[in-house]
XYZ file of C-alpha atoms in Angstrom:
570
model
C 0.000 0.000 0.000
C 2.901 2.391 0.737
C 4.064 2.002 -2.865
C 0.690 3.163 -4.187
C 0.401 5.993 -1.683
C 3.823 7.177 -2.845
C 2.517 7.266 -6.428
C -0.504 9.273 -5.261
C 1.834 11.732 -3.499
C 3.958 12.095 -6.635
C 0.886 12.568 -8.846
C -0.285 15.417 -6.623
C 2.995 17.306 -6.146
C 5.103 16.514 -9.236
C 4.862 17.386 -12.924
C 6.009 14.868 -15.518
C 9.648 15.493 -16.513
C 10.193 18.496 -14.211
C 12.482 18.183 -11.146
C 10.668 18.945 -7.892
C 12.095 19.494 -4.410
C 10.653 16.952 -1.958
C 11.844 16.289 1.567
C 12.055 12.785 2.978
C 9.954 14.045 5.897
C 7.118 14.985 3.521
C 7.151 11.595 1.855
C 7.326 9.577 5.081
C 4.431 11.612 6.504
C 2.332 10.956 3.381
C 3.055 7.223 3.669
C 2.613 7.171 7.474
C 5.921 5.370 7.850
C 9.500 5.890 8.973
C 12.098 7.601 6.810
C 13.873 4.279 6.394
C 10.748 2.622 4.978
C 10.173 5.636 2.741
C 13.691 5.149 1.364
C 12.853 1.523 0.479
C 9.858 2.761 -1.524
C 12.037 5.357 -3.290
C 14.538 2.670 -4.297
C 11.734 0.576 -5.807
C 10.356 3.534 -7.776
C 13.833 4.345 -9.092
C 14.450 0.687 -10.038
C 11.170 0.620 -11.994
C 12.136 3.829 -13.846
C 9.158 5.709 -12.483
C 11.269 8.474 -10.912
C 14.809 9.722 -10.574
C 15.918 10.760 -7.106
C 18.778 13.168 -6.491
C 19.821 13.566 -2.866
C 20.133 17.118 -1.556
C 23.686 18.376 -1.017
C 24.415 20.594 1.974
C 22.266 21.831 4.824
C 18.802 23.107 3.858
C 18.844 21.566 0.360
C 15.991 19.124 -0.281
C 16.297 16.074 -2.544
C 15.055 16.476 -6.108
C 12.607 14.019 -7.674
C 11.706 13.838 -11.365
C 8.615 11.943 -12.494
C 9.387 9.801 -15.588
C 5.985 8.144 -16.116
C 2.346 9.255 -15.977
C 1.337 7.707 -12.651
C -2.273 8.926 -12.835
C -3.148 6.065 -15.182
C -1.328 3.560 -12.957
C -3.305 4.731 -9.938
C -6.620 4.582 -11.791
C -5.986 1.051 -13.072
C -4.969 -0.184 -9.620
C -8.018 1.442 -8.036
C -10.341 -0.411 -10.417
C -8.482 -3.672 -9.822
C -9.006 -3.289 -6.073
C -12.619 -2.343 -6.676
C -13.143 -5.575 -8.605
C -11.730 -7.437 -5.588
C -14.099 -5.651 -3.163
C -11.170 -3.726 -1.660
C -13.177 -0.530 -1.693
C -11.345 1.395 1.026
C -7.961 0.750 -0.583
C -9.310 1.783 -3.991
C -10.735 5.045 -2.690
C -7.482 5.840 -0.905
C -5.769 6.101 -4.320
C -8.018 8.713 -5.883
C -8.784 12.340 -5.175
C -12.113 13.397 -3.678
C -13.690 14.351 -6.999
C -13.074 10.843 -8.403
C -14.586 8.933 -5.494
C -18.184 9.329 -6.630
C -17.368 7.745 -9.984
C -15.686 4.797 -8.287
C -18.555 4.339 -5.855
C -21.111 4.464 -8.649
C -19.294 1.643 -10.417
C -19.073 -0.330 -7.178
C -22.818 0.021 -6.609
C -23.655 -0.861 -10.204
C -21.866 -4.209 -9.904
C -24.560 -5.403 -7.513
C -27.445 -3.844 -9.420
C -27.322 -5.736 -12.705
C -30.432 -7.129 -14.368
C -30.144 -10.397 -12.429
C -33.685 -11.538 -11.642
C -32.586 -14.807 -10.079
C -32.189 -13.243 -6.642
C -34.516 -10.781 -4.923
C -32.371 -8.196 -3.132
C -33.924 -5.305 -1.205
C -31.994 -2.116 -2.060
C -31.839 0.576 0.654
C -29.946 3.914 0.519
C -28.747 5.311 3.838
C -27.008 8.496 4.945
C -23.988 6.810 6.558
C -22.078 3.556 6.820
C -23.095 1.083 9.480
C -21.130 0.685 12.691
C -20.068 -2.464 14.531
C -22.847 -5.064 14.321
C -21.884 -7.126 17.365
C -25.191 -7.234 19.270
C -23.708 -6.790 22.747
C -22.465 -3.257 22.047
C -25.066 -1.752 19.718
C -26.957 1.339 20.867
C -28.100 2.966 17.593
C -31.472 2.025 16.144
C -30.332 1.169 12.590
C -27.633 -1.179 13.826
C -30.119 -2.664 16.310
C -32.572 -3.258 13.487
C -29.977 -4.960 11.279
C -28.669 -7.028 14.174
C -32.182 -8.278 14.966
C -31.964 -10.264 11.704
C -28.399 -11.448 12.263
C -28.949 -12.837 15.773
C -31.833 -14.861 17.169
C -32.936 -14.362 20.776
C -34.299 -16.956 23.181
C -37.689 -15.238 23.074
C -38.858 -12.508 20.737
C -41.558 -9.863 20.735
C -44.238 -10.521 18.149
C -45.428 -7.151 16.821
C -48.739 -8.573 15.541
C -49.875 -10.371 18.685
C -48.177 -8.077 21.181
C -46.827 -11.126 23.008
C -43.507 -12.853 23.612
C -43.055 -16.001 21.535
C -40.314 -18.590 21.325
C -37.380 -18.035 18.970
C -34.440 -20.216 19.989
C -36.620 -21.379 22.880
C -38.991 -24.284 22.297
C -40.771 -23.665 25.613
C -40.322 -21.805 28.892
C -41.769 -21.576 32.391
C -41.600 -18.912 35.097
C -41.724 -19.728 38.802
C -41.050 -16.922 41.256
C -37.704 -15.352 40.363
C -36.661 -18.221 38.053
C -37.116 -18.603 34.298
C -36.448 -22.070 32.843
C -35.987 -22.413 29.092
C -35.844 -25.470 26.851
C -34.045 -24.868 23.548
C -35.176 -26.135 20.182
C -33.151 -28.971 18.665
C -31.211 -28.538 15.444
C -30.301 -24.880 15.983
C -27.295 -23.624 13.980
C -24.882 -20.703 14.020
C -24.042 -19.201 10.640
C -20.984 -21.439 10.274
C -23.199 -24.506 10.688
C -22.110 -25.369 14.227
C -24.761 -26.341 16.774
C -26.279 -23.854 19.222
C -26.465 -25.429 22.669
C -27.218 -24.094 26.131
C -23.517 -23.622 26.851
C -23.241 -21.268 23.849
C -26.074 -19.135 25.231
C -24.319 -18.942 28.616
C -21.060 -17.965 26.859
C -22.859 -15.142 25.035
C -24.362 -13.882 28.297
C -20.946 -13.930 29.979
C -19.436 -12.001 27.053
C -22.228 -9.432 27.377
C -21.581 -8.977 31.105
C -17.824 -8.641 30.506
C -18.317 -5.891 27.923
C -17.892 -2.225 28.815
C -20.973 -1.139 26.892
C -24.125 0.432 28.259
C -26.126 -2.624 27.196
C -24.618 -4.698 29.990
C -26.087 -2.565 32.792
C -29.543 -4.135 32.976
C -28.164 -7.659 32.779
C -26.041 -7.155 35.879
C -29.282 -7.577 37.844
C -29.527 -11.196 36.690
C -28.287 -13.311 39.607
C -27.885 -16.630 37.837
C -27.595 -17.800 34.226
C -26.800 -21.527 34.020
C -26.933 -24.427 31.564
C -28.502 -27.467 33.249
C -27.801 -29.604 30.166
C -27.349 -29.040 26.409
C -30.934 -27.883 25.981
C -31.997 -26.422 29.331
C -31.246 -22.993 30.820
C -32.071 -21.606 34.269
C -32.107 -17.815 34.676
C -32.724 -16.052 37.991
C -33.170 -12.442 39.127
C -34.485 -11.202 42.459
C -34.819 -7.529 41.465
C -36.136 -7.977 37.915
C -38.083 -11.237 38.169
C -41.145 -9.716 36.468
C -39.040 -8.689 33.455
C -36.784 -11.729 32.980
C -38.614 -12.959 29.894
C -38.500 -9.487 28.336
C -34.817 -9.003 29.159
C -33.756 -12.087 27.241
C -35.784 -10.948 24.235
C -33.809 -7.690 23.922
C -31.229 -7.078 21.175
C -28.104 -7.526 23.366
C -29.277 -11.106 23.966
C -29.208 -11.878 20.238
C -27.150 -15.059 20.554
C -23.725 -15.042 18.903
C -20.483 -16.957 19.057
C -17.121 -15.220 19.017
C -14.460 -16.927 16.895
C -10.935 -15.862 15.987
C -12.186 -14.480 12.688
C -15.571 -12.910 13.447
C -18.783 -12.886 15.455
C -21.110 -15.621 14.208
C -24.826 -14.982 14.138
C -27.891 -17.174 14.546
C -30.691 -15.248 12.815
C -32.545 -15.468 9.493
C -29.906 -13.397 7.653
C -26.126 -13.574 7.782
C -23.671 -10.727 7.248
C -21.772 -11.312 4.016
C -20.164 -7.884 3.579
C -19.706 -4.752 5.664
C -17.619 -1.894 4.352
C -17.843 1.844 4.772
C -19.976 1.893 1.631
C -22.190 -1.164 1.763
C -23.695 -3.586 4.282
C -24.993 -6.778 2.669
C -27.175 -9.425 4.268
C -28.039 -12.803 2.727
C -30.647 -15.328 3.825
C -29.219 -18.046 6.087
C -30.457 -21.326 4.552
C -30.427 -23.275 7.823
C -32.407 -20.825 9.950
C -34.794 -22.601 12.321
C -37.759 -20.312 11.650
C -39.714 -19.157 8.617
C -37.525 -18.234 5.653
C -37.781 -14.567 4.583
C -39.211 -14.116 1.094
C -36.360 -11.905 -0.111
C -32.874 -13.335 -0.654
C -30.907 -10.460 0.798
C -30.634 -6.794 1.731
C -28.099 -4.252 0.436
C -27.794 -1.055 2.507
C -25.779 1.582 0.644
C -23.988 4.521 2.251
C -24.805 7.354 -0.126
C -24.104 10.014 2.495
C -24.337 13.667 1.501
C -23.579 12.894 -2.158
C -26.710 10.901 -2.963
C -27.492 12.933 -6.087
C -24.224 11.863 -7.678
C -25.156 8.165 -7.641
C -27.384 6.035 -9.795
C -28.992 3.493 -7.530
C -32.261 1.659 -7.769
C -33.945 1.881 -4.368
C -36.839 -0.143 -2.967
C -37.425 1.739 0.293
C -36.106 5.204 0.939
C -36.549 8.460 2.819
C -37.707 11.569 0.987
C -34.185 12.926 0.347
C -33.376 9.776 -1.679
C -36.505 9.845 -3.850
C -34.473 10.420 -7.005
C -32.694 7.099 -6.454
C -35.577 5.012 -7.770
C -36.726 4.569 -11.332
C -40.315 4.037 -10.178
C -42.782 6.694 -11.293
C -44.986 6.184 -8.250
C -44.300 5.258 -4.664
C -46.295 4.578 -1.528
C -45.643 6.507 1.659
C -45.895 5.238 5.216
C -45.511 7.680 8.094
C -46.008 7.756 11.846
C -44.946 9.721 14.898
C -41.834 8.200 16.394
C -42.164 6.844 19.926
C -39.495 8.505 22.007
C -37.994 11.978 21.868
C -34.953 14.074 21.107
C -33.736 15.589 24.370
C -30.999 17.489 26.172
C -29.057 16.570 29.299
C -27.264 18.922 31.697
C -24.084 17.469 33.179
C -24.385 18.219 36.897
C -20.850 16.854 37.421
C -19.091 19.100 34.918
C -18.842 22.389 36.870
C -19.496 23.321 40.481
C -22.253 25.784 39.555
C -24.073 23.093 37.510
C -24.339 20.960 40.651
C -26.720 23.639 42.010
C -30.382 22.947 41.176
C -31.288 26.633 40.701
C -28.519 27.115 38.116
C -29.551 23.999 36.155
C -33.130 25.241 36.255
C -32.082 28.605 34.813
C -29.927 27.034 32.082
C -32.621 24.558 31.001
C -35.279 27.288 30.903
C -32.934 29.497 28.837
C -32.343 26.687 26.331
C -36.058 25.971 26.049
C -36.718 29.689 25.536
C -34.443 29.597 22.474
C -36.909 27.273 20.736
C -35.769 25.218 17.743
C -33.816 26.345 14.651
C -35.846 26.971 11.462
C -34.382 23.974 9.614
C -35.822 21.653 12.286
C -39.173 23.478 12.567
C -39.564 23.200 8.776
C -39.545 19.411 9.129
C -42.444 17.483 10.637
C -41.617 17.682 14.333
C -43.806 18.181 17.390
C -43.250 19.424 20.907
C -42.376 16.791 23.515
C -43.379 16.755 27.170
C -42.053 13.241 27.804
C -40.644 10.217 25.981
C -43.928 8.384 25.502
C -46.193 11.430 25.528
C -48.430 12.650 22.724
C -46.929 15.033 20.127
C -47.748 18.658 20.952
C -47.131 22.143 19.626
C -43.561 23.313 19.091
C -42.972 26.201 21.554
C -42.105 29.579 20.056
C -38.743 31.176 20.782
C -38.591 33.960 23.357
C -35.146 35.539 23.018
C -35.798 38.289 25.568
C -36.608 35.705 28.216
C -33.592 33.618 27.186
C -31.346 36.687 27.560
C -32.763 37.540 30.997
C -32.195 33.971 32.196
C -28.654 33.844 30.813
C -27.795 37.070 32.648
C -28.671 35.286 35.905
C -26.013 32.577 35.359
C -22.420 32.780 36.673
C -19.777 34.270 34.399
C -17.701 31.593 32.698
C -13.917 31.222 32.606
C -14.240 28.960 29.558
C -17.072 28.279 27.079
C -19.781 25.714 27.697
C -19.408 22.552 25.612
C -22.373 20.973 23.822
C -21.837 17.361 22.743
C -23.868 15.432 20.178
C -23.420 12.800 17.484
C -23.693 12.731 13.696
C -27.434 12.997 13.179
C -28.304 16.056 11.116
C -31.083 17.293 13.414
C -28.853 16.974 16.472
C -25.969 18.762 14.754
C -28.284 21.569 13.615
C -29.612 21.965 17.161
C -26.163 21.901 18.790
C -24.889 24.516 16.354
C -27.977 26.687 16.938
C -27.683 26.508 20.722
C -23.952 27.301 20.630
C -24.460 30.315 18.362
C -27.440 31.730 20.268
C -25.971 31.215 23.742
C -22.765 32.922 22.657
C -24.702 35.781 21.031
C -26.721 36.294 24.228
C -23.638 36.449 26.442
C -22.940 32.821 27.450
C -19.863 31.615 25.530
C -20.467 28.173 24.083
C -19.088 25.770 21.484
C -20.337 22.461 20.144
C -18.644 19.153 19.474
C -19.827 16.346 17.192
C -18.623 12.786 17.691
C -19.221 9.615 15.716
C -20.414 6.414 17.298
C -19.065 4.645 19.262
C -16.829 7.537 20.424
C -19.915 9.508 21.470
C -20.745 6.736 23.959
C -17.400 6.894 25.744
C -17.792 8.069 29.328
C -14.616 10.159 29.276
C -15.932 12.133 26.281
C -19.393 12.672 27.781
C -17.887 13.820 31.066
C -16.197 16.702 29.207
C -19.544 18.112 28.034
C -21.847 20.535 29.855
C -24.849 19.846 27.619
C -25.527 16.613 25.723
C -28.042 16.427 22.876
C -29.276 12.921 22.193
C -32.422 10.971 21.372
C -34.202 7.785 22.292
C -36.512 5.649 20.154
C -38.916 3.497 22.138
C -40.102 0.118 20.929
C -43.688 -1.078 21.209
C -42.691 -2.471 24.608
C -42.772 0.879 26.411
C -42.007 -0.685 29.792
C -38.725 -2.266 28.775
C -37.735 0.693 26.586
C -38.121 3.164 29.461
C -36.327 0.835 31.848
C -33.440 0.397 29.411
C -33.055 4.149 29.014
C -33.327 4.966 32.718
C -30.850 2.278 33.791
C -28.718 1.811 30.686
C -28.122 5.247 29.136
C -24.447 6.060 29.470
C -25.057 9.743 28.706
C -27.659 10.001 31.461
C -25.394 8.173 33.886
C -22.534 10.586 33.099
C -24.705 13.603 33.938
C -26.219 12.490 37.257
C -24.775 13.329 40.654
C -24.284 10.310 42.985
C -27.340 11.235 45.061
C -29.439 11.646 41.924
C -28.392 8.171 40.735
C -29.305 6.679 44.100
C -32.766 8.277 44.062
C -33.373 7.236 40.468
C -32.425 3.603 41.080
C -34.613 3.414 44.178
C -37.551 4.841 42.236
C -37.004 2.407 39.337
C -36.891 -0.661 41.586
C -39.979 0.532 43.417
C -41.736 0.837 40.036
C -40.825 -2.749 39.177
C -42.630 -3.964 42.286
C -46.004 -2.855 40.878
C -48.432 -5.659 40.062
C -49.428 -4.737 36.517
C -47.519 -3.593 33.462
C -49.612 -0.419 33.179
C -48.757 0.487 36.774
C -45.064 -0.154 36.181
C -45.094 2.014 33.038
C -46.809 4.848 34.899
C -44.227 4.729 37.691
C -41.310 4.541 35.218
C -42.712 7.652 33.527
C -42.704 9.171 36.994
C -38.968 8.406 37.167
C -38.547 10.350 33.936
C -40.421 13.193 35.614
C -37.965 13.148 38.526
C -35.133 13.813 36.072
C -37.066 16.776 34.666
C -37.650 18.141 38.168
C -33.897 17.850 38.807
C -33.266 19.794 35.565
C -30.734 17.284 34.285
C -33.052 16.220 31.460
C -35.521 17.975 29.180
C -37.433 16.395 26.258
C -37.395 18.672 23.203
C -39.337 17.305 20.243
C -40.861 14.252 18.582
C -40.030 13.293 14.978
C -42.374 12.032 12.274
C -40.982 8.981 10.490
C -41.387 8.717 6.713
C -40.625 5.748 4.499
C -41.346 5.486 0.790
C -41.885 2.145 -0.958
C -41.228 1.717 -4.657
C -43.957 -0.064 -6.621
C -41.614 -3.071 -6.819
C -42.085 -4.052 -3.173
C -45.040 -4.862 -0.946
C -46.025 -2.088 1.433
C -45.809 -3.150 5.070
C -46.477 -1.311 8.298
C -43.613 0.620 9.834
C -42.048 -0.821 12.953
C -41.674 1.431 15.989
C -38.076 2.168 14.960
C -39.161 3.509 11.550
C -37.885 0.496 9.579
C -39.787 -2.402 8.025
C -39.628 -6.092 8.798
C -37.135 -7.620 6.358
C -38.729 -11.014 6.948
C -42.155 -9.832 5.737
C -41.363 -7.707 2.687
C -41.985 -9.185 -0.783
C -40.465 -8.002 -4.071
C -43.103 -8.183 -6.774
C -42.432 -9.986 -10.035
C -42.968 -8.194 -13.331
C -45.587 -10.359 -15.073
C -45.928 -8.228 -18.167
């Protein structure tokens, strides 16, 4: 790779046949290697008559390099060779920014030929997918994809609103103990058998992880294999939720090998690059086979209009990526909310309730930026509440509240992640707070860096969001007890009060009572002014006429196992 990066460097800085001064430091920096290794590359280029290299004589005189061949063509040919071998990242590293769209278009087109033998669902997306190991996933898109890669012991059936067996053939609950009998003939994606010991190993790997997903599962007191097909799971504090806990995404059963994480679900991961995530049906899945043969999720990013891509389901901004003249639209209000957190641990004055109150009220008085208001959003009073009116901005009130806050030695820091609405809001808050006399800057992190505690602890304000599933009880519990951002912002006494309130809620007899009390826990956070819900989002998904229209799931996606691609019978 260093050889090809050297050619790219020469193509950028040298003109054919004209000597150019180049320092060894410049070249080694471009190749990300030592000077000695850079010298080895130079010797190879000289031996192949691509360059001449004249060492500098005397202090301050750089070496002189003369380009003897047109390396642009060499780079282009090598890039296409790597593209043909699915080495997309290496190929893109050889070309300049303006050439990347052309390369990506060719890469996409390779999988979009007129091959009607396989039915592949084509989906454009605004970014590449992150790590798809179920134990560490916190973003909804990755959670959705992973739900097809990994089977759980039990699963939530959207149609019946009940838990049903997945890997489990049957189960019983007695007191604080859940006993599960596995199906026979279960297989991981490499064909190896799934036995009770593999499920225990997955659970132990989940507990050993440093991710937020592990928090709820630490309340499980026992997780044992009684034989190859029988599991016994115990929890004193969460006995009423044991069955639900093992149906959650982090308990999508996997097996870690030296090469990769093996799944157990209806689809297997066959490719994951920065540009494409490809799923294919697993032929030995124990349940019903999906109708489609696979799913391709393309990262078209901010350059979607430069690509030609047939799309089967898409958001409004990707409407041009389908050749269908008509499309069906499904839309719904998203369960959950976008919200802000105030880090009570960040500065001494933020540990004072009155100051947090003033800061939260000032932020709410700023309203929302126009680019968010112009979208279909609604005011939020709580996570699971009904969409309401978006409050109007009151800049005079915001200014009066800001004047009541202590003077800062350094600017406030707003932290968020790469979701366009969150970035727009963080930028708006930073600009308006600064304009009104409270210096502020914003910081945008990618996942999983955004989830790192040490990064969140450096922020005064965190902008995030939560999408609730149809199981409101477990969704609220997961957020209250498993949100790393929330945990980073709470003072020790606030954490203690929250945990006591949550466990008290779990003692309620009925699910409706538990949900009501968990919503009360959310209210406690609002009263402490460490948390404020901001707005609800309306989800939109377009379906091309080529696919069957299905109901949206709570996360805004569709069920890959239900969708059908229609045959052209003309």
